[in-house]
Short mmCIF file of C-alpha atoms in Angstrom, two decimals:
data_model
loop_
_atom_site.label_atom_id
_atom_site.label_comp_id
_atom_site.label_asym_id
_atom_site.label_seq_id
_atom_site.Cartn_x
_atom_site.Cartn_y
_atom_site.Cartn_z
CA MET A 1 -42.66 3.01 19.53
CA THR A 2 -46.25 2.02 20.51
CA VAL A 3 -46.71 -1.73 21.93
CA ASP A 4 -48.30 -2.88 18.50
CA GLU A 5 -45.33 -1.38 16.69
CA GLU A 6 -42.90 -3.16 18.87
CA ILE A 7 -44.79 -6.31 18.53
CA ARG A 8 -44.58 -6.08 14.73
CA ALA A 9 -40.75 -5.26 14.72
CA ASN A 10 -40.17 -8.23 16.98
CA ALA A 11 -42.07 -10.45 14.48
CA ASN A 12 -40.37 -9.06 11.60
CA SER A 13 -37.03 -9.69 13.35
CA HIS A 14 -37.86 -13.35 13.98
CA LEU A 15 -39.00 -13.87 10.58
CA LEU A 16 -35.62 -12.53 9.17
CA THR A 17 -33.75 -14.49 11.56
CA GLY A 18 -35.37 -17.63 10.25
CA LEU A 19 -34.37 -16.62 6.87
CA LEU A 20 -30.52 -16.79 7.93
CA ASP A 21 -30.98 -20.72 7.55
CA SER A 22 -32.11 -20.36 3.91
CA PRO A 23 -30.00 -22.41 1.44
CA SER A 24 -30.19 -19.30 -0.91
CA ILE A 25 -27.07 -17.07 -0.49
CA ASP A 26 -29.05 -13.89 -1.83
CA ILE A 27 -31.76 -14.70 0.61
CA LYS A 28 -29.36 -14.66 3.52
CA LYS A 29 -27.72 -11.65 2.32
CA GLY A 30 -31.04 -9.68 2.22
CA ALA A 31 -32.07 -10.71 5.54
CA VAL A 32 -28.59 -9.86 6.96
CA VAL A 33 -28.83 -6.38 5.48
CA ILE A 34 -32.16 -5.72 6.76
CA LEU A 35 -31.50 -7.12 10.21
CA GLY A 36 -28.22 -4.97 10.39
CA ILE A 37 -30.56 -1.81 9.63
CA MET A 38 -32.87 -3.02 12.53
CA GLY A 39 -30.10 -3.30 15.06
CA GLY A 40 -29.26 -7.10 14.57
CA GLY A 41 -32.42 -8.48 15.69
CA ALA A 42 -32.79 -10.79 18.70
CA ASP A 43 -29.54 -12.53 18.17
CA PRO A 44 -26.71 -10.70 16.35
CA ALA A 45 -24.13 -13.60 17.14
CA MET A 46 -26.26 -15.53 14.63
CA ILE A 47 -25.35 -13.18 11.83
CA LEU A 48 -21.75 -13.04 12.80
CA ASN A 49 -21.51 -16.97 12.42
CA LEU A 50 -22.55 -16.37 8.81
CA ALA A 51 -19.24 -14.76 8.26
CA SER A 52 -17.42 -18.20 8.28
CA ASP A 53 -18.84 -18.15 4.57
CA GLU A 54 -16.49 -15.88 2.74
CA ARG A 55 -19.35 -15.14 0.31
CA MET A 56 -21.33 -13.61 3.22
CA GLN A 57 -18.62 -11.50 4.83
CA ASP A 58 -19.49 -8.19 3.03
CA ALA A 59 -22.99 -8.38 4.17
CA VAL A 60 -22.24 -9.23 7.40
CA THR A 61 -19.74 -6.57 7.76
CA ASP A 62 -22.17 -4.05 6.56
CA ALA A 63 -24.57 -5.33 9.21
CA PHE A 64 -22.20 -4.88 11.96
CA VAL A 65 -21.17 -1.42 10.85
CA LYS A 66 -24.86 -0.39 10.97
CA MET A 67 -25.43 -2.00 14.43
CA GLY A 68 -22.70 0.25 15.76
CA GLU A 69 -22.11 -0.28 19.48
CA LYS A 70 -24.43 -3.14 19.85
CA GLY A 71 -22.53 -4.98 17.16
CA LEU A 72 -19.16 -4.04 18.64
CA GLU A 73 -20.22 -5.66 21.90
CA VAL A 74 -21.09 -8.85 20.16
CA LEU A 75 -17.60 -8.87 18.33
CA THR A 76 -15.60 -8.21 21.53
CA GLU A 77 -17.46 -10.89 23.52
CA THR A 78 -16.98 -13.44 20.63
CA PHE A 79 -13.30 -12.80 19.90
CA PRO A 80 -11.59 -14.78 22.58
CA ASP A 81 -13.19 -18.02 21.83
CA ALA A 82 -13.27 -17.68 18.10
CA ASP A 83 -11.22 -19.51 15.66
CA ASP A 84 -8.04 -18.14 13.83
CA LYS A 85 -9.88 -16.90 10.63
CA MET A 86 -12.85 -15.37 12.63
CA ARG A 87 -10.59 -13.49 15.09
CA SER A 88 -8.74 -11.94 12.08
CA TYR A 89 -12.23 -11.04 10.57
CA ILE A 90 -13.50 -9.48 13.87
CA CYS A 91 -10.41 -7.19 14.07
CA MET A 92 -11.21 -5.94 10.61
CA VAL A 93 -15.10 -5.35 11.43
CA ILE A 94 -14.01 -3.52 14.59
CA GLY A 95 -11.77 -1.23 12.55
CA LYS A 96 -14.76 -0.63 10.07
CA ILE A 97 -17.11 0.22 12.98
CA GLY A 98 -14.31 2.85 14.11
CA ASP A 99 -15.41 2.93 17.77
CA LYS A 100 -12.55 3.33 20.36
CA LYS A 101 -14.39 0.93 22.78
CA GLY A 102 -12.90 -1.82 20.40
CA VAL A 103 -9.37 -0.87 20.92
CA ASN A 104 -8.80 -3.13 24.03
CA THR A 105 -9.61 -6.04 21.77
CA LEU A 106 -7.27 -4.98 19.01
CA THR A 107 -4.39 -4.35 21.23
CA SER A 108 -4.74 -7.85 22.78
CA ALA A 109 -4.77 -9.08 19.10
CA LEU A 110 -1.43 -7.63 18.31
CA SER A 111 -0.06 -10.50 20.12
CA ASP A 112 -2.34 -13.21 18.66
CA PRO A 113 -0.66 -16.42 17.56
CA TYR A 114 -2.24 -16.09 14.27
CA GLY A 115 -0.56 -13.78 11.77
CA HIS A 116 -3.43 -12.62 9.88
CA THR A 117 -5.10 -11.52 13.14
CA ARG A 118 -2.14 -9.57 14.30
CA GLN A 119 -2.20 -8.02 10.67
CA SER A 120 -5.99 -7.09 10.94
CA ALA A 121 -5.58 -5.65 14.37
CA ALA A 122 -2.77 -3.26 13.33
CA LEU A 123 -4.70 -1.91 10.30
CA ALA A 124 -7.86 -1.76 12.27
CA ILE A 125 -6.01 0.19 15.13
CA ALA A 126 -4.91 2.75 12.36
CA GLU A 127 -8.47 2.89 11.00
CA ILE A 128 -9.91 3.91 14.36
CA GLY A 129 -6.76 6.35 14.87
CA ALA A 130 -5.90 5.14 18.42
CA ILE A 131 -2.60 7.10 18.46
CA GLU A 132 -2.01 5.93 22.11
CA THR A 133 -1.55 2.45 20.98
CA LEU A 134 1.50 3.35 18.68
CA PRO A 135 4.19 1.97 20.94
CA LEU A 136 2.37 -1.48 20.83
CA LEU A 137 2.84 -1.67 17.07
CA VAL A 138 6.56 -1.33 17.17
CA PRO A 139 7.34 -5.05 18.03
CA LEU A 140 5.41 -5.90 14.94
CA LEU A 141 8.04 -4.46 12.81
CA LEU A 142 10.10 -7.46 13.57
CA ASP A 143 7.04 -10.02 13.14
CA GLU A 144 7.97 -13.43 11.73
CA PHE A 145 5.73 -12.63 8.78
CA GLU A 146 6.38 -9.91 6.18
CA ASP A 147 2.74 -8.95 5.73
CA VAL A 148 2.29 -8.30 9.47
CA GLU A 149 5.45 -6.03 9.31
CA GLU A 150 4.08 -4.10 6.36
CA ALA A 151 0.84 -3.70 8.06
CA ALA A 152 2.56 -2.39 11.23
CA VAL A 153 4.46 0.02 8.95
CA GLN A 154 1.29 1.41 7.25
CA ALA A 155 -0.47 1.57 10.45
CA ILE A 156 2.33 3.65 12.33
CA ILE A 157 2.59 5.85 9.18
CA ARG A 158 -1.19 6.74 9.54
CA LEU A 159 -1.05 7.22 13.25
CA SER A 160 2.12 9.29 13.25
CA LYS A 161 0.77 11.68 10.89
CA GLU A 162 -1.44 12.82 13.68
CA SER A 163 1.37 13.35 15.95
CA GLN A 164 4.22 13.74 13.64
CA VAL A 165 6.94 15.48 15.56
CA GLU A 166 6.81 13.02 18.52
CA ALA A 167 6.69 10.09 16.34
CA VAL A 168 9.73 10.97 14.43
CA ARG A 169 11.68 11.86 17.56
CA SER A 170 10.82 8.34 18.88
CA LEU A 171 11.55 6.40 15.89
CA LEU A 172 14.86 8.02 14.91
CA ASP A 173 16.67 5.87 17.72
CA GLY A 174 15.34 2.77 16.18
CA ILE A 175 17.12 3.56 12.71
CA ALA A 176 20.38 2.63 14.50
CA SER A 177 19.18 -0.86 15.60
CA ARG A 178 21.44 -3.81 15.00
CA GLU A 179 18.45 -5.62 13.38
CA PRO A 180 18.34 -4.76 9.67
CA ARG A 181 14.48 -5.57 9.36
CA LEU A 182 13.76 -2.96 12.05
CA ARG A 183 16.08 -0.27 10.19
CA ARG A 184 14.41 -0.94 6.90
CA ASN A 185 10.85 -0.66 8.44
CA ILE A 186 11.56 2.37 10.42
CA THR A 187 13.30 3.89 7.23
CA ALA A 188 10.08 3.25 5.42
CA ILE A 189 7.77 4.74 8.18
CA LEU A 190 10.09 7.89 8.28
CA GLY A 191 9.43 8.21 4.66
CA GLY A 192 5.72 7.72 4.94
CA ILE A 193 5.27 10.10 7.60
CA GLY A 194 6.66 12.85 5.35
CA SER A 195 8.73 14.68 7.98
CA LYS A 196 11.75 16.88 6.89
CA ASP A 197 13.44 16.28 10.13
CA ALA A 198 13.67 12.49 9.20
CA LEU A 199 15.72 13.29 5.85
CA PRO A 200 19.31 13.36 7.40
CA ALA A 201 18.65 9.90 9.11
CA ILE A 202 17.32 8.48 5.73
CA ILE A 203 20.06 9.88 3.67
CA SER A 204 22.48 8.04 6.12
CA SER A 205 20.56 4.86 5.47
CA LEU A 206 21.62 4.93 1.90
CA LYS A 207 24.95 3.70 3.05
CA ASP A 208 23.63 0.93 5.27
CA GLU A 209 25.33 -2.26 5.06
CA ASP A 210 22.03 -4.01 4.32
CA SER A 211 20.65 -3.79 0.70
CA ASP A 212 17.12 -3.83 1.90
CA VAL A 213 17.62 -0.89 4.28
CA ARG A 214 19.29 0.89 1.36
CA LYS A 215 16.42 0.33 -0.77
CA ALA A 216 13.90 1.37 1.72
CA ALA A 217 15.90 4.60 2.08
CA ALA A 218 15.82 5.53 -1.59
CA THR A 219 12.12 4.83 -1.70
CA ALA A 220 11.70 6.97 1.52
CA ILE A 221 13.41 9.88 -0.11
CA GLY A 222 10.91 9.64 -3.30
CA ASN A 223 8.06 9.59 -0.72
CA LEU A 224 9.26 12.68 1.04
CA MET A 225 9.63 14.66 -2.13
CA LEU A 226 12.08 17.12 -0.63
CA LYS A 227 14.56 18.72 -3.27
CA GLU A 228 17.51 18.30 -0.60
CA GLY A 229 17.12 14.48 -1.23
CA ILE A 230 17.76 14.44 -5.04
CA ASP A 231 21.48 14.70 -5.00
CA PRO A 232 22.11 12.04 -2.27
CA LEU A 233 20.09 9.68 -4.49
CA ALA A 234 23.36 9.45 -6.47
CA ILE A 235 24.53 7.17 -3.83
CA ALA A 236 21.76 4.90 -4.54
CA LEU A 237 22.47 4.93 -8.33
CA ALA A 238 26.02 3.72 -7.64
CA ASP A 239 24.93 0.95 -5.32
CA GLU A 240 26.24 -2.77 -6.19
CA ASP A 241 22.71 -4.06 -5.80
CA GLY A 242 20.25 -3.53 -8.74
CA GLN A 243 17.17 -3.49 -6.66
CA VAL A 244 18.64 -0.36 -4.82
CA ARG A 245 19.58 1.36 -8.05
CA LEU A 246 16.01 0.62 -9.40
CA ALA A 247 14.64 2.10 -6.19
CA GLY A 248 16.75 5.16 -6.70
CA VAL A 249 15.54 5.65 -10.12
CA ASN A 250 11.98 5.40 -9.10
CA ALA A 251 12.41 8.02 -6.45
CA LEU A 252 14.20 10.15 -8.85
CA SER A 253 11.37 9.83 -11.36
CA ARG A 254 8.90 11.31 -8.80
CA PHE A 255 10.73 14.68 -8.57
CA GLN A 256 10.17 15.50 -12.56
CA SER A 257 12.97 18.20 -12.25
CA ILE A 258 15.96 19.05 -14.32
CA GLU A 259 18.21 18.14 -11.25
CA ALA A 260 16.51 14.66 -11.02
CA GLY A 261 16.89 14.31 -14.94
CA ARG A 262 20.55 14.72 -14.76
CA LEU A 263 21.05 11.57 -12.50
CA LEU A 264 18.29 9.81 -14.46
CA ALA A 265 20.52 10.33 -17.63
CA LEU A 266 23.33 8.61 -15.81
CA ALA A 267 21.07 5.70 -14.93
CA SER A 268 19.91 5.21 -18.60
CA ASP A 269 23.27 3.56 -19.14
CA ASP A 270 23.10 1.19 -16.11
CA THR A 271 24.19 -2.34 -16.56
CA ASP A 272 20.81 -3.64 -15.45
CA ILE A 273 18.16 -3.45 -18.26
CA TRP A 274 15.22 -2.86 -15.73
CA VAL A 275 17.12 0.02 -14.31
CA ARG A 276 17.71 1.44 -17.74
CA CYS A 277 13.90 1.07 -18.62
CA ALA A 278 12.85 2.84 -15.38
CA ALA A 279 15.36 5.75 -16.10
CA LEU A 280 13.85 6.18 -19.61
CA LYS A 281 10.38 6.32 -18.26
CA GLY A 282 11.40 8.80 -15.59
CA LEU A 283 13.07 10.91 -18.28
CA SER A 284 9.88 10.95 -20.29
CA LYS A 285 8.32 12.62 -17.32
CA ILE A 286 10.92 15.46 -17.08
CA GLY A 287 10.56 15.99 -20.98
CA ASP A 288 13.44 18.37 -21.57
CA LYS A 289 15.69 18.40 -24.67
CA ASN A 290 18.25 16.04 -23.18
CA ALA A 291 15.70 13.53 -22.21
CA GLU A 292 14.28 13.57 -25.89
CA LYS A 293 17.87 12.89 -26.99
CA ILE A 294 18.45 9.93 -24.82
CA LEU A 295 15.17 8.48 -25.59
CA SER A 296 15.55 9.04 -29.47
CA ARG A 297 19.08 7.07 -29.21
CA ALA A 298 17.60 4.44 -27.13
CA VAL A 299 14.95 3.50 -29.87
CA MET A 300 17.59 1.57 -31.59
CA ASP A 301 19.06 -0.19 -28.57
CA GLU A 302 20.29 -3.63 -28.95
CA VAL A 303 18.31 -4.81 -25.99
CA GLY A 304 14.60 -5.22 -27.21
CA VAL A 305 12.93 -4.32 -23.91
CA VAL A 306 14.88 -1.17 -23.76
CA ALA A 307 14.08 -0.03 -27.06
CA ILE A 308 10.48 -0.86 -26.58
CA THR A 309 10.45 1.26 -23.56
CA ALA A 310 12.11 4.32 -25.32
CA ILE A 311 9.52 3.97 -28.01
CA GLU A 312 6.52 3.99 -25.60
CA SER A 313 8.43 6.64 -23.38
CA LEU A 314 8.96 8.91 -26.13
CA PHE A 315 5.42 8.69 -27.47
CA ALA A 316 4.17 9.45 -24.00
CA MET A 317 6.42 12.61 -23.82
CA LYS A 318 6.08 13.90 -27.48
CA GLY A 319 2.86 12.41 -28.83
CA VAL A 320 2.38 13.11 -32.54
CA GLU A 321 6.06 14.97 -32.55
CA ALA A 322 7.57 11.56 -32.03
CA VAL A 323 6.57 10.08 -35.32
CA GLU A 324 9.76 10.36 -37.31
CA THR A 325 11.82 9.02 -34.36
CA VAL A 326 9.49 5.96 -33.81
CA LYS A 327 9.53 5.07 -37.38
CA LYS A 328 13.21 4.19 -36.87
CA GLY A 329 11.91 1.29 -34.70
CA LEU A 330 10.31 -0.24 -37.81
CA ARG A 331 13.85 -1.15 -38.97
CA HIS A 332 14.93 -2.68 -35.60
CA ASN A 333 16.28 -6.25 -36.07
CA ASN A 334 14.16 -7.44 -33.05
CA PRO A 335 10.67 -8.17 -34.45
CA ASP A 336 9.11 -7.17 -31.02
CA VAL A 337 10.65 -3.83 -31.40
CA ALA A 338 9.35 -3.33 -34.87
CA TRP A 339 6.00 -4.45 -33.81
CA ALA A 340 5.89 -2.10 -30.67
CA ALA A 341 6.85 0.86 -33.15
CA GLU A 342 4.04 -0.09 -35.50
CA LYS A 343 1.60 -0.20 -32.80
CA THR A 344 2.79 3.13 -31.37
CA LEU A 345 2.41 4.61 -34.89
CA SER A 346 -1.08 3.42 -35.31
CA LYS A 347 -1.98 5.28 -31.90
CA ILE A 348 -0.49 8.43 -33.33
CA ALA A 349 -2.42 8.01 -36.55
CA LYS A 350 -5.66 8.08 -34.51
#
């Protein structure tokens, strides 16, 4: 760059920086975007301050991502003295930049007093792919806030997929913890990682004393999608807790196999109407003769929402071939069911 070009660039930078005080949001956004392309101008911290206005955050984030290392330096220097919301925001932006030089700030943020900062830090670490920080995320599986726990679960899943065998081996011990929340979260992680080695431990968790752990185990088996997990889901279908049974049905519905259909057929007679509805939807995905028979019978079920689910599921499975069975719903004594049948028939007519 010549001296003249440098002078013009600096002049433009100062002009744009002046626009950051404009009362117009659109003008400020435009100035931020251009300054980001130019490397932040003379004072990138001024751009960061604008993020206190949520309307400006997308533009500020984009600018700092474009600044790269220069922007990262400002973020890490600002972090310790920033307020709660700004610390959370800074963690998110560091993750978007994706430079491992920001990992130290993120690991310190995992113990931040503000829950949203811990949450943002965990997700940002996963975004960067800092596998070496995985052990530091484990304490967040027992965080006081559920959204922080969930962020840690998702972060560990993403990082563990990079080093699956070692991660599964280290996590299996935790599934025997005395703390139900830890057992639940580790079960969810093992399902998310997708390792066959974890299946026996997850199946054992279907009999855990805590219903949330049992629910997580059923969901994890559905995520693993291993046929060896189908029959054990019968344990979930017999659970005393309706939410566990529902998780079992949802897991079976993912397999779309005859073996899964056999268990879904049993669940279609569950005492919980939402379990029954989920089972009917699952059967429609399998689409065999037995599924058609069960759905056809359920069209006239005395429980309106079950009958409506049967009508919609039968249409999803058979299309125009479902006309005669759906017509039966027009005679249902529940007007909502009759209306659903009429609406479905109008779709078929089209």
